[in-house]
Amino acid sequence: MMSNTTWNLDPSLESTALVQIKPQYELFIDGKWQAPLSKTYFDSINPADETHLAKIAWANQADVDLAVRAARTAYTNVWSQLSGAERGKYLFRIARLMQEKARELAVLETLDGGKPIREARDVDVPLACNHFFYYAGWADKLLEAFPGQNPAALGVAGQITPWNFPLLMLAWKIAPALACGNTVVLKPAETTSLTALKFAEICQEAGLPPGVVNIVTGYGDTGAALVAHPDLDKIAFTGSTAVGKQIQKACIGTTKKLTLELGGKSANIILEDAPIDQAVEGVINAIFFNQGHVCCAGSRLFVQESIATQVLDKLKFRLQSIYVGNPLDKNTDIGAINSKKQLETIERYIQLGLEEGAEIYQPTCELPSAGYYCKPTLFTDVAQSARIVQEEIFGPVLTIQTFRTIEEVVQKANNTPYGLAAGIWTDKGARIFGVSQQLQAGVVWANTYNKFDPASPFGGYKESGFGREGGLHGLRAYLKFPN
Amino acid sequence: MLPPRNNPDLISLLAKSPTIDQTGSIERVARIQARSLKGAAKLQGLRMALSMIDLTTLEGKDTPGKVRQLCFKAQHLHDQTSDLPKVAAVCVYPSMVGIAKKALGDSGIKVASVSTAFPSGQAPFSVKKDDTLFALENGADEIDMVISRGRFLAGDYQFVFDEIAAIKELCTSARLKVIFETGELDSLDQVRKISDLSIAAGADFIKTSTGKIQPAATFPVVLTMLGAIKDHYDRTGQMIGMKPAGGISSAKLALQHLLLVKEVLGEAWLTNEWYRFGASSLANDLLLQYQKQLTGKYQSAAYFSID
């Protein structure tokens, strides 16, 4: 007797009642909200339904200059005069306030950026809080962290964050900078400024001295003005490799210390002895986490030939229970693509994949009529020379290749300009170490993927960038060592 | 003890059992547990769960009177609420099968009997055979047998396989559920191995536990067994039933188990033909939550009978 049961989940929407969004946001400079000298504003919209959220100040060069001056004054007069323990107190206070406002921050992150509330609630916000707690603890232990090296703050840091993990990337940047005694001017991505502005309110509430954290909002020109400012000691950037190269050029001949965390096209490798169901689940997490808007996303899957059919069948079946839709629904697995521009980029790559002759698989699912959405997409029959295999798509698109030997897969995995992350799935511990030693990637996950912790350093090889964020290594990026 | 002798076919069958990663299994379950059930979907889930219950009493102190009361409850879960589903079966010891059969009459509710020297299985095969035949002769529709865990852990897979196959042969018209007692097995790899072995030996259902040992139906164990059922279906097109038993006493847990079935096996398994809960106290919490979902108010537990 076959049953005809269908059991569809009802909508389960997270309430937005907790979130206060102002109609208009000014620049956060010297502890105050200041109208932009540029007199211009841009619109922030919700990518899930294209509704207007707020007007946001668009900083020009003069605004950036004000912010850098405020940061310099705060550094010289206040922040550099405080002991590490005092700085740590502020950071602990900020971390606690973020925890208190966790639900509000999560909903805001989802509204502004389109990520599923489950991820904002369970990953982004808790991790961001943990980064502040972690670096708060280091603030008075820098001498112990670098014994005999006499570590000292750099001064003022210009920081530019991406739109995929807005609050988390802010935490990765601001927490170690402040712990090491620097002051900052941070420019969030133009599509996702709101949690950074909410963070500015938290800094006010925490009583952080004016000018220690400054937030200048705007597009790429604002970021360029920041990078070009002569009175910065440090630039930290997370974003695309193309923009990273421009920034590196702009810093040539200056004394600015630079860290870049850029793109990736990371290999996820399943060997034939892997725990297969868990590996399939790991592939889902590796590529569809945050709509695939993850610099370290496992976007190239390599499966050993003897299990390739089984893995592919299981992946296709698993995709049937992936919910794509309203990011505020607690059951949503894949939310909205962050912007119209990014959706067009992803769609262009999917079209390119078809033109390159790859086999496409997308599950049958209804997408909302308004907003920017993309079905989870698998491409098989792809060649190493295909552009969809070589170039970062930054969306829910997975290319699947097979291999016969470990030597072959290591070569193919490394055959990319990028080197951010990789995954290896096998039941044999010796193989985990054997293969990961040969992979040119900043992070290699074994029998898991996309695991982050404040105590663990993160960063890339090759064109995925340089410098490390997180852990003890993350402190080094915001310190100088005079002797 | 002599080293176990396993038939080469059985060895090659078990060699195909994939390895199971515990951490990954726990993470998969966590995703299911983060799902949110509301409105009509929750109501439907609660009704499904009620219809999948094997209402169970397996105590040394069971009496005919106790079993008759349980059988009445099975047919009248809560007559104050209209249009409630009936439970799937009543599960008792062989000595109570005749009484349950008579009490349930033509209600359509099945009688399941535990068997093969339940719960330990520590008896000669002749005893296990008689035990099963006695239950069948008294009208059992379903046989819940236990495996010989000691033999399984000793690597004597052939013995365990042959025992299941022999009991299956007795169950000409009854459906056979095979109980692993996963709380006595060591790892998820073992759970997967015994699942594959039992299905190959003729199990119609695979069942986690007797309810006498903790831990019982944990989510990673259930996930592992569902994985074996799925792989078998993908290979052969044959559906195998699943019965978690022991420790599932709240509606919330039951609904999470059903979501796991939906995502891992698919909706075809969401019927009491293929899925059962072995439970003694689950029904009342389901009824309580069902009333809450209908009326928006929680009632006192005192309004629900405790048979």
XYZ file of N, CA, C and O in Angstrom, chain A residues 185-297:
452
model
N 38.387 53.158 11.207
C 37.330 53.693 10.347
C 36.875 52.523 9.491
O 37.674 51.953 8.741
N 35.612 52.142 9.636
C 35.123 50.960 8.925
C 34.095 51.358 7.880
O 33.190 52.149 8.136
N 34.280 50.808 6.677
C 33.268 51.004 5.627
C 32.587 49.677 5.322
O 33.195 48.760 4.774
N 31.307 49.549 5.688
C 30.584 48.319 5.351
C 30.185 48.317 3.875
O 30.220 49.364 3.211
N 29.816 47.156 3.373
C 29.357 47.057 1.984
C 28.049 47.828 1.813
O 27.239 47.897 2.733
N 27.842 48.392 0.620
C 26.704 49.289 0.429
C 25.348 48.580 0.559
O 24.364 49.192 0.938
N 25.292 47.281 0.272
C 23.988 46.603 0.357
C 23.664 46.157 1.778
O 22.530 45.794 2.061
N 24.669 46.178 2.652
C 24.445 45.648 4.012
C 25.097 46.538 5.067
O 26.044 46.137 5.724
N 24.590 47.757 5.207
C 25.183 48.690 6.185
C 24.504 48.632 7.546
O 25.042 49.119 8.535
N 23.300 48.061 7.609
C 22.455 48.306 8.787
C 22.999 47.722 10.088
O 22.896 48.363 11.136
N 23.579 46.509 10.033
C 24.080 45.971 11.306
C 25.327 46.728 11.769
O 25.566 46.838 12.970
N 26.105 47.272 10.824
C 27.260 48.086 11.224
C 26.770 49.355 11.917
O 27.367 49.821 12.895
N 25.660 49.922 11.415
C 25.117 51.138 12.027
C 24.492 50.825 13.389
O 24.578 51.626 14.324
N 23.884 49.651 13.483
C 23.366 49.207 14.783
C 24.538 49.003 15.758
O 24.460 49.335 16.940
N 25.656 48.496 15.218
C 26.847 48.312 16.047
C 27.350 49.660 16.566
O 27.815 49.769 17.710
N 27.240 50.706 15.735
C 27.642 52.046 16.181
C 26.807 52.460 17.383
O 27.327 53.035 18.354
N 25.502 52.152 17.341
C 24.645 52.457 18.496
C 25.114 51.695 19.736
O 25.085 52.214 20.852
N 25.549 50.452 19.515
C 26.055 49.646 20.642
C 27.317 50.273 21.234
O 27.492 50.333 22.452
N 28.196 50.790 20.347
C 29.415 51.455 20.834
C 29.055 52.657 21.703
O 29.678 52.894 22.747
N 28.021 53.406 21.279
C 27.570 54.556 22.088
C 27.064 54.083 23.445
O 27.407 54.638 24.479
N 26.244 53.018 23.397
C 25.645 52.498 24.631
C 26.736 51.976 25.572
O 26.606 52.065 26.802
N 27.796 51.424 24.988
C 28.884 50.872 25.803
C 29.784 51.974 26.353
O 30.716 51.695 27.108
N 29.541 53.220 25.924
C 30.365 54.333 26.380
C 31.768 54.326 25.797
O 32.703 54.880 26.377
N 31.924 53.698 24.635
C 33.246 53.673 23.990
C 33.666 55.108 23.696
O 32.866 55.900 23.188
N 34.905 55.502 23.994
C 35.316 56.895 23.763
C 35.086 57.302 22.300
O 35.340 56.508 21.400
N 34.598 58.522 22.075
C 34.310 58.988 20.714
C 35.530 58.854 19.817
O 36.656 59.126 20.239
N 35.313 58.442 18.574
C 36.387 58.381 17.582
C 37.129 57.064 17.542
O 37.891 56.815 16.613
N 36.930 56.185 18.517
C 37.639 54.892 18.508
C 37.085 54.005 17.380
O 37.837 53.357 16.666
N 35.766 54.044 17.222
C 35.147 53.357 16.084
C 34.362 54.392 15.281
O 33.528 55.112 15.827
N 34.658 54.465 13.979
C 33.920 55.344 13.080
C 33.384 54.513 11.929
O 34.099 53.643 11.406
N 32.132 54.756 11.551
C 31.523 53.987 10.455
C 31.174 54.951 9.326
O 30.361 55.872 9.513
N 31.811 54.751 8.182
C 31.476 55.566 7.001
C 30.827 54.659 5.967
O 31.414 53.669 5.525
N 29.594 54.985 5.603
C 28.854 54.158 4.651
C 28.996 54.707 3.242
O 29.259 55.895 3.051
N 28.806 53.837 2.275
C 28.885 54.293 0.877
C 29.247 53.163 -0.057
O 29.358 51.999 0.357
N 29.448 53.536 -1.313
C 29.794 52.576 -2.360
C 31.325 52.445 -2.480
O 32.071 52.905 -1.610
N 31.746 51.896 -3.594
C 33.174 51.652 -3.822
C 34.021 52.916 -3.772
O 35.171 52.879 -3.327
N 33.450 54.061 -4.200
C 34.233 55.305 -4.175
C 34.574 55.710 -2.745
O 35.643 56.269 -2.481
N 33.656 55.411 -1.815
C 33.941 55.708 -0.405
C 35.111 54.840 0.078
O 36.025 55.315 0.758
N 35.058 53.573 -0.323
C 36.132 52.651 0.044
C 37.459 53.095 -0.549
O 38.500 53.073 0.122
N 37.416 53.545 -1.810
C 38.651 53.990 -2.475
C 39.228 55.206 -1.767
O 40.445 55.321 -1.588
N 38.329 56.120 -1.332
C 38.791 57.321 -0.614
C 39.461 56.917 0.700
O 40.469 57.493 1.108
N 38.893 55.904 1.327
C 39.470 55.433 2.593
C 40.860 54.840 2.362
O 41.823 55.173 3.056
N 40.952 53.962 1.364
C 42.239 53.309 1.071
C 43.304 54.347 0.748
O 44.468 54.214 1.125
N 42.872 55.422 0.041
C 43.842 56.421 -0.418
C 44.232 57.407 0.680
O 45.147 58.212 0.486
N 43.535 57.372 1.803
C 43.814 58.404 2.819
C 45.249 58.257 3.354
O 45.648 57.171 3.773
N 46.002 59.364 3.373
C 47.420 59.268 3.741
C 47.670 58.991 5.224
O 48.746 58.516 5.579
N 46.686 59.257 6.079
C 46.962 59.131 7.514
C 46.499 57.807 8.109
O 46.137 57.742 9.277
N 46.503 56.768 7.324
C 46.158 55.455 7.856
C 47.421 54.611 8.004
O 48.342 54.709 7.202
N 47.445 53.773 9.023
C 48.596 52.892 9.247
C 48.339 51.482 8.757
O 49.248 50.656 8.684
N 47.063 51.215 8.466
C 46.706 49.828 8.184
C 45.448 49.796 7.319
O 44.522 50.577 7.541
N 45.441 48.926 6.322
C 44.215 48.650 5.568
C 43.910 47.160 5.712
O 44.781 46.314 5.500
N 42.658 46.876 6.067
C 42.211 45.484 6.091
C 40.993 45.387 5.197
O 40.043 46.158 5.336
N 41.046 44.452 4.269
C 39.958 44.340 3.299
C 39.526 42.890 3.179
O 40.351 41.984 3.092
N 38.214 42.671 3.165
C 37.658 41.377 2.787
C 36.700 41.619 1.642
O 35.800 42.467 1.752
N 36.898 40.916 0.544
C 36.040 41.113 -0.616
C 36.586 40.390 -1.820
O 37.310 39.403 -1.683
N 36.298 40.938 -3.016
C 36.675 40.234 -4.238
C 38.163 40.383 -4.537
O 38.812 41.348 -4.111
N 38.696 39.430 -5.266
C 40.098 39.475 -5.648
C 40.377 40.674 -6.551
O 41.417 41.332 -6.439
N 39.418 41.022 -7.411
C 39.618 42.152 -8.324
C 39.825 43.444 -7.535
O 40.776 44.193 -7.785
N 38.956 43.712 -6.564
C 39.090 44.919 -5.751
C 40.341 44.823 -4.873
O 41.057 45.813 -4.683
N 40.633 43.632 -4.384
C 41.825 43.437 -3.569
C 43.090 43.843 -4.309
O 43.996 44.459 -3.739
N 43.141 43.508 -5.607
C 44.321 43.883 -6.412
C 44.427 45.406 -6.538
O 45.525 45.972 -6.445
N 43.268 46.092 -6.737
C 43.286 47.557 -6.811
C 43.815 48.148 -5.511
O 44.603 49.104 -5.523
N 43.367 47.575 -4.398
C 43.794 48.103 -3.099
C 45.290 47.900 -2.905
O 46.006 48.792 -2.452
N 45.765 46.735 -3.307
C 47.193 46.467 -3.163
C 48.013 47.464 -3.971
O 49.033 47.984 -3.505
N 47.538 47.775 -5.184
C 48.230 48.766 -6.022
C 48.234 50.127 -5.340
O 49.238 50.835 -5.323
N 47.052 50.485 -4.769
C 46.927 51.804 -4.142
C 47.848 51.944 -2.932
O 48.201 53.053 -2.548
N 48.220 50.821 -2.338
C 49.057 50.881 -1.131
C 50.555 50.832 -1.435
O 51.368 50.981 -0.527
N 50.889 50.601 -2.705
C 52.310 50.544 -3.065
C 52.975 51.892 -2.756
O 52.405 52.937 -3.028
N 54.137 51.859 -2.158
C 54.873 53.086 -1.869
C 54.402 53.795 -0.622
O 54.853 54.877 -0.311
N 53.456 53.214 0.109
C 53.036 53.792 1.385
C 53.536 52.897 2.515
O 54.027 51.792 2.264
N 53.369 53.382 3.738
C 53.788 52.570 4.884
C 52.615 51.773 5.447
O 52.711 51.195 6.516
N 51.486 51.790 4.743
C 50.300 51.103 5.254
C 50.517 49.599 5.261
O 50.917 49.012 4.262
N 50.213 49.024 6.381
C 50.254 47.576 6.493
C 48.950 47.042 5.897
O 47.893 47.644 6.070
N 49.022 45.921 5.201
C 47.852 45.476 4.448
C 47.535 44.007 4.733
O 48.434 43.165 4.733
N 46.257 43.721 4.952
C 45.811 42.321 4.909
C 44.628 42.229 3.973
O 43.744 43.082 3.969
N 44.623 41.185 3.156
C 43.551 40.971 2.177
C 42.985 39.571 2.363
O 43.730 38.602 2.423
N 41.666 39.503 2.432
C 41.001 38.200 2.478
C 40.039 38.195 1.304
O 39.041 38.914 1.307
N 40.380 37.433 0.273
C 39.734 37.608 -1.034
C 38.925 36.385 -1.435
O 38.397 35.676 -0.595
N 38.840 36.146 -2.716
C 37.933 35.119 -3.227
C 38.466 33.708 -3.065
O 39.529 33.473 -2.498
N 37.681 32.770 -3.551
C 38.089 31.377 -3.488
C 37.306 30.531 -4.465
O 36.291 30.965 -5.030
N 37.837 29.351 -4.714
C 37.114 28.368 -5.522
C 37.536 27.032 -4.923
O 38.343 26.286 -5.478
N 37.024 26.796 -3.722
C 37.601 25.751 -2.891
C 37.134 24.357 -3.286
O 35.981 24.150 -3.657
N 38.066 23.419 -3.179
C 37.799 22.027 -3.546
C 37.285 21.262 -2.341
O 37.814 21.376 -1.241
N 36.246 20.470 -2.572
C 35.714 19.589 -1.535
C 35.857 18.172 -2.090
O 35.277 17.853 -3.132
N 36.651 17.343 -1.420
C 37.085 16.076 -2.010
C 36.495 14.892 -1.235
O 36.710 14.770 -0.030
N 35.757 14.031 -1.934
C 35.198 12.846 -1.272
C 35.920 11.599 -1.784
O 35.850 11.273 -2.975
N 36.619 10.909 -0.884
C 37.272 9.647 -1.235
C 36.293 8.497 -1.050
O 35.316 8.615 -0.303
N 36.583 7.365 -1.692
C 35.583 6.290 -1.754
C 35.300 5.630 -0.401
O 34.281 4.986 -0.239
N 36.195 5.813 0.564
C 35.934 5.209 1.875
C 35.255 6.183 2.840
O 35.163 5.923 4.037
N 34.760 7.296 2.313
C 34.177 8.324 3.182
C 32.850 7.861 3.775
O 32.172 7.018 3.196
N 32.482 8.391 4.945
C 31.110 8.200 5.451
C 30.158 8.946 4.513
O 30.042 10.163 4.573
N 29.497 8.201 3.659
C 28.930 8.815 2.453
C 27.756 9.750 2.748
O 27.663 10.847 2.188
N 26.851 9.340 3.640
C 25.702 10.216 3.929
C 26.144 11.507 4.605
O 25.603 12.575 4.334
N 27.125 11.400 5.478
C 27.609 12.597 6.154
C 28.403 13.483 5.180
O 28.378 14.701 5.277
N 29.087 12.852 4.231
C 29.810 13.623 3.223
C 28.825 14.403 2.350
O 29.053 15.577 2.042
N 27.736 13.752 1.978
C 26.721 14.429 1.159
C 26.165 15.637 1.923
O 26.022 16.732 1.377
N 25.881 15.455 3.187
C 25.399 16.563 4.010
C 26.462 17.669 4.098
O 26.140 18.852 4.062
N 27.710 17.248 4.165
C 28.804 18.221 4.207
C 28.907 19.017 2.915
O 29.204 20.213 2.938
N 28.644 18.374 1.810
C 28.658 19.075 0.516
C 27.556 20.130 0.498
O 27.758 21.270 0.042
N 26.384 19.770 1.013
C 25.255 20.709 1.075
C 25.652 21.929 1.913
O 25.448 23.076 1.506
N 26.237 21.684 3.082
C 26.658 22.801 3.935
C 27.765 23.623 3.281
O 27.826 24.828 3.428
N 28.640 22.950 2.578
C 29.803 23.629 2.000
C 29.399 24.612 0.912
O 29.976 25.686 0.812
N 28.403 24.271 0.111
C 28.100 25.151 -1.029
C 26.828 25.954 -0.834
O 26.702 27.056 -1.361
N 25.860 25.472 -0.072
C 24.589 26.198 0.016
C 24.453 27.044 1.277
O 23.474 27.757 1.444
N 25.424 26.965 2.177
C 25.447 27.849 3.346
C 25.482 29.298 2.857
O 26.278 29.663 1.987
N 24.569 30.118 3.382
C 24.519 31.541 3.023
C 24.409 31.758 1.503
O 25.076 32.620 0.933
N 23.542 30.945 0.861
C 23.301 31.044 -0.592
C 24.578 30.865 -1.421
O 24.643 31.293 -2.570
N 25.606 30.297 -0.820
C 26.878 30.164 -1.536
C 27.686 31.449 -1.535
O 28.745 31.526 -2.154
N 27.192 32.487 -0.840
C 27.945 33.745 -0.721
C 28.981 33.575 0.383
O 28.899 34.212 1.443
N 29.924 32.691 0.162
C 30.936 32.416 1.176
C 32.268 32.313 0.445
O 32.390 31.535 -0.498
N 33.254 33.105 0.891
C 34.522 33.132 0.165
C 35.170 31.744 0.167
O 35.832 31.366 -0.782
N 34.923 30.968 1.244
C 35.546 29.649 1.329
C 34.573 28.529 0.927
O 34.819 27.363 1.221
N 33.469 28.874 0.275
C 32.471 27.866 -0.117
C 33.135 26.718 -0.869
O 34.025 26.919 -1.695
